[in-house]
Coordinates of C-alpha atoms in Angstrom, one line a residue:
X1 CA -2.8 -62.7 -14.2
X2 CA -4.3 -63.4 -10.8
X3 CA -1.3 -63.9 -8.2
X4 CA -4.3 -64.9 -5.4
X5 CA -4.0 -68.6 -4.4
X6 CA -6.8 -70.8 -5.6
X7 CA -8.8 -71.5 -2.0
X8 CA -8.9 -75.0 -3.2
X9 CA -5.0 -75.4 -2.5
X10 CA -3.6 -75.7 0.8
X11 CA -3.7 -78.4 3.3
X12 CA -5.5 -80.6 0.7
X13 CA -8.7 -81.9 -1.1
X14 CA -10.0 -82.9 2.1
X15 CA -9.8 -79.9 4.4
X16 CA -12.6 -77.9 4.6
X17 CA -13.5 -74.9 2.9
X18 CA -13.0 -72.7 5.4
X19 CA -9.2 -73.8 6.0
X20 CA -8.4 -73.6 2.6
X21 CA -10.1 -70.1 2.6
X22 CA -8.3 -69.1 5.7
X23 CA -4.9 -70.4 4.2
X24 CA -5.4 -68.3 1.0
X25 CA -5.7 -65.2 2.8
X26 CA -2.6 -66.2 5.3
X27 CA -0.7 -66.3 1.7
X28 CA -2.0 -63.3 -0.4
X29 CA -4.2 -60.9 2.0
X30 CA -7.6 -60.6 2.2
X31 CA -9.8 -61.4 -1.3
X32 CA -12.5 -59.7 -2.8
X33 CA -15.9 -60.4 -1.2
X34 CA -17.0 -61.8 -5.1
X35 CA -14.2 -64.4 -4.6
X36 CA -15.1 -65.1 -1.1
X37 CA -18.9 -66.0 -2.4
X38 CA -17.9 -67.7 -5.4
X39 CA -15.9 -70.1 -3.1
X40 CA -18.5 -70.4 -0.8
X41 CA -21.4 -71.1 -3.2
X42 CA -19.6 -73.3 -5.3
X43 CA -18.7 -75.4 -2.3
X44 CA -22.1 -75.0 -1.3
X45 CA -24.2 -76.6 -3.9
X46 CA -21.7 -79.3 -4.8
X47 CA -22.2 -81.1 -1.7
X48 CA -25.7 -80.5 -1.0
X49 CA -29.3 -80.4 -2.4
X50 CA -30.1 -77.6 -0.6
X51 CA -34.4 -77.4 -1.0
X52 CA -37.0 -78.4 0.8
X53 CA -38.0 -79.0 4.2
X54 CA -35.0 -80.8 5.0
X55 CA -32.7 -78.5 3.3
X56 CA -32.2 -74.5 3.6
X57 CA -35.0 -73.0 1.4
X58 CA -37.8 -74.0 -0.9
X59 CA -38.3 -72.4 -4.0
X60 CA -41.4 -71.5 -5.7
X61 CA -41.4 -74.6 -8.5
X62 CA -41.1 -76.9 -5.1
X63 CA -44.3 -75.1 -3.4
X64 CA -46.8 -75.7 -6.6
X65 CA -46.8 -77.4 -10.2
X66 CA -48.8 -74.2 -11.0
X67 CA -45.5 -72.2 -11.1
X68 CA -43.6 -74.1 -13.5
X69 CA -46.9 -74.8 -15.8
X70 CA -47.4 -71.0 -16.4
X71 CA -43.6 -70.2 -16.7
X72 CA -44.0 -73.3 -19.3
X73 CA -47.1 -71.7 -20.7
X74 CA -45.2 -68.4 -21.0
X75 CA -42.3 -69.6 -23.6
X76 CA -45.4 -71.4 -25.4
X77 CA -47.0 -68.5 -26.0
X78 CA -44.0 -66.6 -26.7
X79 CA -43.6 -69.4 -29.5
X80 CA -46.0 -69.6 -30.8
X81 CA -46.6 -66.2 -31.4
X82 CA -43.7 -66.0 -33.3
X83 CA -43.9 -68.5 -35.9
X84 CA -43.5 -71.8 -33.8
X85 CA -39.7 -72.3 -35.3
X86 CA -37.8 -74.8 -33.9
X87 CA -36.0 -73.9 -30.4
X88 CA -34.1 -74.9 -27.8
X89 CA -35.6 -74.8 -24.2
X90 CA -32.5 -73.7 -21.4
X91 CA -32.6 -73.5 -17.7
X92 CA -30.4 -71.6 -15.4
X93 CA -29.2 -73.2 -12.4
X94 CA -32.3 -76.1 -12.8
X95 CA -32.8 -77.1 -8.7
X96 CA -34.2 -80.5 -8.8
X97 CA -35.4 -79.8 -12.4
X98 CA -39.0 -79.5 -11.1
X99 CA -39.9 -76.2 -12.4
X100 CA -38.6 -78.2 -16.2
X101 CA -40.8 -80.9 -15.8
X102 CA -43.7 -78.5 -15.2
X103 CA -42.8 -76.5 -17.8
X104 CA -42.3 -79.6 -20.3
X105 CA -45.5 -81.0 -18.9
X106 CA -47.4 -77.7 -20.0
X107 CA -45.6 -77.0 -23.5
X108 CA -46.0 -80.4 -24.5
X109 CA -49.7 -79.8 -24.5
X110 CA -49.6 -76.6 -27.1
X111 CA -46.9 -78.6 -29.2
X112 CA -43.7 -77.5 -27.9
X113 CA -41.3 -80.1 -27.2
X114 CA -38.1 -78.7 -27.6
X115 CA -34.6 -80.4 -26.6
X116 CA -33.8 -79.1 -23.1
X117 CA -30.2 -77.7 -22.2
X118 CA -29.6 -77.6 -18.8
X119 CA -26.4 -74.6 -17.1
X120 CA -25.7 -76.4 -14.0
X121 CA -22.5 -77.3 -12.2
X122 CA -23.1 -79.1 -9.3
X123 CA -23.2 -83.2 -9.5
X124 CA -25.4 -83.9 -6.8
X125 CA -28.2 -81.4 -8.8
X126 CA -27.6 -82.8 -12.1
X127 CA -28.2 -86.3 -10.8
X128 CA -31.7 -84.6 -9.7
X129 CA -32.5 -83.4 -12.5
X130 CA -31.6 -86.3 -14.6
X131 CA -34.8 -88.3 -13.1
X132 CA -36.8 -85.9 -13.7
X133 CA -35.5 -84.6 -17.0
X134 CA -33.5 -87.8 -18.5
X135 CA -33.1 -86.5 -21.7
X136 CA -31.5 -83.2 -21.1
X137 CA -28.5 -81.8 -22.1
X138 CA -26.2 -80.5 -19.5
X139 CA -23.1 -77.6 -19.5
X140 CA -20.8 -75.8 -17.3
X141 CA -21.7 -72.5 -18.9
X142 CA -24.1 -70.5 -21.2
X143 CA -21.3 -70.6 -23.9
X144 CA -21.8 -74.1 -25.3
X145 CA -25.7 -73.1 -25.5
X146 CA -27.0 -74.1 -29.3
X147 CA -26.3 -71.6 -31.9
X148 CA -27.8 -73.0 -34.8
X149 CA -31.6 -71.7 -33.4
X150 CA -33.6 -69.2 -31.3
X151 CA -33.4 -69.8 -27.4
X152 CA -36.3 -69.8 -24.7
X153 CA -34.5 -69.4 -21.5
X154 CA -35.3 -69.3 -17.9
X155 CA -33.6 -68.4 -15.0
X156 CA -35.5 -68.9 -11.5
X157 CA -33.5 -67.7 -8.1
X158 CA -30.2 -68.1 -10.6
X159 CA -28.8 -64.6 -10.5
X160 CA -28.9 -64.0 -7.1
X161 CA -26.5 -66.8 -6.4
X162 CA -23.8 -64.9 -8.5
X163 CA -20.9 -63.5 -6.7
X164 CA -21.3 -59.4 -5.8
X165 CA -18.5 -57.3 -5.6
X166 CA -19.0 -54.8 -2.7
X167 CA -17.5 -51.0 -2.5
X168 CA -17.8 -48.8 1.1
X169 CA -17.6 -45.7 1.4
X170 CA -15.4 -44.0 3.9
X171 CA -14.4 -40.3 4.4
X172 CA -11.8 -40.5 1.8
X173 CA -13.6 -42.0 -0.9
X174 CA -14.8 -45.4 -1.9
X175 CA -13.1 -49.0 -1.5
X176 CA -13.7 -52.5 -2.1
X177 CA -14.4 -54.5 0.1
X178 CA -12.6 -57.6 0.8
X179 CA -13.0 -60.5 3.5
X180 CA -10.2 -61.0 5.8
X181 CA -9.5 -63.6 8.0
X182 CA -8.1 -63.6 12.1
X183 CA -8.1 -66.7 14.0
X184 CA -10.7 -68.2 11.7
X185 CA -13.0 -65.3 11.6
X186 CA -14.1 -64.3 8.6
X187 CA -14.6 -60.3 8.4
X188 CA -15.3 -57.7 5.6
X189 CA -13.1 -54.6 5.8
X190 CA -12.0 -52.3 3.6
X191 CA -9.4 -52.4 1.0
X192 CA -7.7 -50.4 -1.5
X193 CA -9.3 -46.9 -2.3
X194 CA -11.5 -47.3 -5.8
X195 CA -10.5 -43.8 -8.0
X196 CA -12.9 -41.2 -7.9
X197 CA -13.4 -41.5 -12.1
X198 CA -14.3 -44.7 -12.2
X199 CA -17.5 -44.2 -9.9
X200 CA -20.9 -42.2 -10.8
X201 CA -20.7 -38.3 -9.7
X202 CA -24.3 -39.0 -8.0
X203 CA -22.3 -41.7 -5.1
X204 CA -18.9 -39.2 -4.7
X205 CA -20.7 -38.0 -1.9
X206 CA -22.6 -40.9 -0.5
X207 CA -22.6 -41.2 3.4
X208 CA -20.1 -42.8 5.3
X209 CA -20.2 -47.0 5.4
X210 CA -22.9 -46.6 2.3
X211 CA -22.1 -49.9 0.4
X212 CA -22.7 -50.8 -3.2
X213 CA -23.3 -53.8 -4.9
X214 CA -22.2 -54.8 -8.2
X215 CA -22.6 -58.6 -9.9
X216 CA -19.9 -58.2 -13.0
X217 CA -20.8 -62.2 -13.2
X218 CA -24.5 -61.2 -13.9
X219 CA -24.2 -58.7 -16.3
X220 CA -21.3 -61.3 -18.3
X221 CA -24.1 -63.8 -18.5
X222 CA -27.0 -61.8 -19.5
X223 CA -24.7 -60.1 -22.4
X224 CA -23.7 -63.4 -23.8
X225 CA -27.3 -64.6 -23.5
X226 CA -28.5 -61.3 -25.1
X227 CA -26.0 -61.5 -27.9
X228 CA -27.6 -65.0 -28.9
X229 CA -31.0 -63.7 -29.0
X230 CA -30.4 -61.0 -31.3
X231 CA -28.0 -63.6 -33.5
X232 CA -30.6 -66.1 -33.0
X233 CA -33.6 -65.3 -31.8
X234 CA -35.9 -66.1 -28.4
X235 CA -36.5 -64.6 -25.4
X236 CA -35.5 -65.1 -21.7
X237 CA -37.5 -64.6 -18.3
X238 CA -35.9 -64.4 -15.0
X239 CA -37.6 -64.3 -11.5
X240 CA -35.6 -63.7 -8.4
X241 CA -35.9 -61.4 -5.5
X242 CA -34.4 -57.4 -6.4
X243 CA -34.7 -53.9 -7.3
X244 CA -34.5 -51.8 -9.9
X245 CA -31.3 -49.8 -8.8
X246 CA -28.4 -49.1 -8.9
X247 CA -29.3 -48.2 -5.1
X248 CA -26.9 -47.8 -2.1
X249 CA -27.5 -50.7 0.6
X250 CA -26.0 -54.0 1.5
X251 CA -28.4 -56.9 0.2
X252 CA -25.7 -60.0 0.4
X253 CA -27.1 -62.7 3.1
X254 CA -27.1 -66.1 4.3
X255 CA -29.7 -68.7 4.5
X256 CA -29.5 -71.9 6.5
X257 CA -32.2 -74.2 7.8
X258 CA -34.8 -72.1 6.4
X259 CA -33.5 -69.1 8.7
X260 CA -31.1 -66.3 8.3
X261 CA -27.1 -66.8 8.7
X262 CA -23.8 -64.7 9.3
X263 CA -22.5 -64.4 5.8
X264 CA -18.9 -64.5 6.5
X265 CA -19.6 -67.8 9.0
X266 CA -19.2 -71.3 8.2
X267 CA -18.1 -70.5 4.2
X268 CA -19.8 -73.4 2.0
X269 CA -22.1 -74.2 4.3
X270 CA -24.6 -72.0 3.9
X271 CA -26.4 -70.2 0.7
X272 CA -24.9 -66.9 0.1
X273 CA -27.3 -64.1 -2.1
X274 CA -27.6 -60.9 -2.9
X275 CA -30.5 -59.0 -4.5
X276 CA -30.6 -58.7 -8.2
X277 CA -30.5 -55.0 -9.7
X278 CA -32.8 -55.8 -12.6
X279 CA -32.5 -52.2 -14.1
X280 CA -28.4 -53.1 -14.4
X281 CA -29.3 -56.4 -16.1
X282 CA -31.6 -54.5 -18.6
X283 CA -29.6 -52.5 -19.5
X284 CA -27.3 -55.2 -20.1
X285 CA -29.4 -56.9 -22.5
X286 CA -29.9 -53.5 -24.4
X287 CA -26.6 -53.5 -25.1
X288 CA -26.1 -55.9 -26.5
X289 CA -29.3 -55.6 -29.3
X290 CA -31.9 -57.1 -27.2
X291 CA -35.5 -55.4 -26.1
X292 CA -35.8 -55.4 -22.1
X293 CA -39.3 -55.4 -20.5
X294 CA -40.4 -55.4 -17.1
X295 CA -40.0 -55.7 -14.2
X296 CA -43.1 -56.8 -13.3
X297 CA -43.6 -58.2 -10.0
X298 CA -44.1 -62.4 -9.4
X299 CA -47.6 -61.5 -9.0
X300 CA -48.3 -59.6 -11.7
X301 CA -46.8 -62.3 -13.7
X302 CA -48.8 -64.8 -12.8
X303 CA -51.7 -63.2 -12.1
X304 CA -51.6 -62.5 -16.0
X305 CA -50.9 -66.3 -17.0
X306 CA -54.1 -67.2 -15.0
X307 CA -53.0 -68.5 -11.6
X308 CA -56.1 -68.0 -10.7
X309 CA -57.9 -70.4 -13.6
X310 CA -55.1 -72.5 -12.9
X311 CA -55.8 -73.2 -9.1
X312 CA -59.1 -73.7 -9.6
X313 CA -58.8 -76.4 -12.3
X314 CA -56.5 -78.1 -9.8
X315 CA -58.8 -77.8 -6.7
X316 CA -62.3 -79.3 -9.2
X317 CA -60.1 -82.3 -10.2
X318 CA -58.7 -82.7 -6.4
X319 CA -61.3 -81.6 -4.5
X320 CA -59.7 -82.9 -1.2
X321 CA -56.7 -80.8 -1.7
X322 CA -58.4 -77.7 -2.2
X323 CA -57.1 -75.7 0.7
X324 CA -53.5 -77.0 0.1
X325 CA -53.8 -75.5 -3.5
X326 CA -55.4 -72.4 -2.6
X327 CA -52.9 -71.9 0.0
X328 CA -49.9 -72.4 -2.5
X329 CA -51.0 -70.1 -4.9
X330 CA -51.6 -67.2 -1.9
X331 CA -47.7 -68.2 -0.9
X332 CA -46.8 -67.5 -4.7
X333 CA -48.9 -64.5 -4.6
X334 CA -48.1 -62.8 -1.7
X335 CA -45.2 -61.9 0.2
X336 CA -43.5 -63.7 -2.5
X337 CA -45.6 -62.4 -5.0
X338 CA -44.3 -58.7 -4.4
X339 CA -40.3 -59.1 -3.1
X340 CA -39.7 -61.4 -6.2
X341 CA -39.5 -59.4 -9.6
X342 CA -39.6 -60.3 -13.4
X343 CA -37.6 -59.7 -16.5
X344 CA -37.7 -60.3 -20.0
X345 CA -35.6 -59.7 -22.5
X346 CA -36.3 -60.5 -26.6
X347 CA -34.9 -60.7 -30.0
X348 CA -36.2 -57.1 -31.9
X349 CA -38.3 -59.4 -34.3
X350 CA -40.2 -61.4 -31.8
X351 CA -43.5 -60.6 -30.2
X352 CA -44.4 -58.8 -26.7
X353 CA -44.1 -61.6 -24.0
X354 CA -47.0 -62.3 -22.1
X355 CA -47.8 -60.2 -19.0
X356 CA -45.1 -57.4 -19.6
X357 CA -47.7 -55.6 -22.2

């Protein structure tokens, strides 16, 4: 049983996030940093659409169709390959649903058209996506996914979202941290010591104020998702931004306007991330019966789908947007390219997905 206050009580439905937060704490102490982000990002995408130039970031379905068509053209070829049965198509945390229309665009044209099941939780989103996907089916969670056949699955920028829980390490040993609040600052200190067991003998002796990151709600989903591939089925492919840890370092940030934010500033108004440790969520997947492969870096990915061949088609039937094309596929190739990573995981009986040979 959780004796914290739920941040959404307090001086009522209309007072804003950060009160409500603040009023928690005043009642039960400072929370864990995981329940500070889950707060904040939940508040966060249920008021706002936060892409584009007008909103806080642009992902990489917004910069070029050529994203979503190859990540389409990836689960194609994954189905195909392994009999063409009937599937399910789902999308983590779908944006505007651009990156699905793509993708639908491009399997439709191999003869996939599976029904699409949307996770997402915020309104303002779903309405998005609705015009651009009308036919979808939406839920709160991967739980009510369909059980009765394999899954293709896609989650892009969706993990890093996902509350962290953070531990420091101070001369005595290591603590979680926890946000606390004094006249309206929000502030990470440290909390309760963590017991020696429960940590790895290799981070006993890790330098003082060395933090490390942990996403429990990560590795939950990728388990349950894992578990339906091997009972069902399918494969899954997620691109974000991480590393291949666990590492010692503080990754959690806070985007706003397109620039970088105080992450304990203005809770629900900005977009709170962390990098993903894609070795964790492997290992995750293994677990539970599933075959891991990768990570392969964004580039590598779709320099193997043929971004290339793609760009060009675009740029001979547009000739006038040539350099806008070719400039969109050097933005997906480059910085972004190497910082964002690739993972897929499979049931045992299906084929090698494309690019992670």
């Amino acid at each position: 049983m959780n004796d914290t206050p739920d941040p959404g009580s307090g001086p009522g439905p209309a007072a804003p996030l950060a009160d409500r937060l603040a009023r928690a704490i005043t009642l039960a102490g400072p929370m864990p940093v995981s329940q500070f982000m889950a707060a904040a990002n939940a508040h966060y995408y249920a008021t706002r659409d936060p892409l584009g130039a007008g909103g806080d970031f642009v992902t990489a379905p917004e910069i070029s169709q050529m994203f979503g068509e190859l990540i389409g053209l990836w689960c194609a070829d994954l189905w195909q390959r392994a009999g063409s049965p009937e599937v399910a198509w789902v999308e983590l945390g779908p944006g505007r649903g651009t990156l699905a229309a793509d993708a639908l665009r491009a399997m439709a044209k191999t003869g996939l058209t599976p029904p699409v099941h949307f996770v997402e939780t915020s309104p303002l989103l779903r309405a998005a996506q609705a015009e651009r996907v009308p036919h979808a089916t939406w839920h709160d969670g991967v739980d009510t996914l369909p059980t009765d056949r394999p899954l293709l699955v896609v989650a892009n920028e969706f993990f890093d979202a996902l509350p962290i829980r953070q531990l420091v390490h101070r001369a005595d040993g290591w603590h979680e941290r926890l946000v606390a609040c004094q006249d309206t600052l929000f502030l990470p200190i440290a909390g309760k010591p963590v017991p020696a067991e429960l940590m790895p003998e290799s981070l006993r002796d890790a330098p003082a104020g060395a933090i490390l990151e942990t996403s429990p709600a990560a590795v939950g989903i990728v388990r349950t998702l894992a578990r339906r591939l091997t009972a069902q089925g399918g494969g899954l492919l997620a691109v974000d931004y991480g590393y291949e840890g666990p590492v010692l370092g503080e990754t959690l940030q806070a985007v706003r306007g397109h620039g970088f934010a105080n992450p304990f500033e203005g809770p629900g108004d900005n977009d709170l991330s962390a990098h993903v440790d894609f070795a964790t969520l492997a290992a995750a997947g293994q677990a539970e019966g599933a075959v891991a492969w990768g990570p392969v870096t964004q580039r590598d990915l779709l320099g193997q789908l043929g971004i290339d061949a793609r760009a060009a088609a675009l740029a001979a039937g547009s000739p006038e947007r040539t350099e806008a094309i070719l400039a969109d596929r050097s933005r997906l190739m480059s910085d972004m390219g190497t910082l964002f990573r690739s993972l897929a995981l499979t049931n045992r009986d299906w084929p090698t997905p494309a690019a992670f040979a």
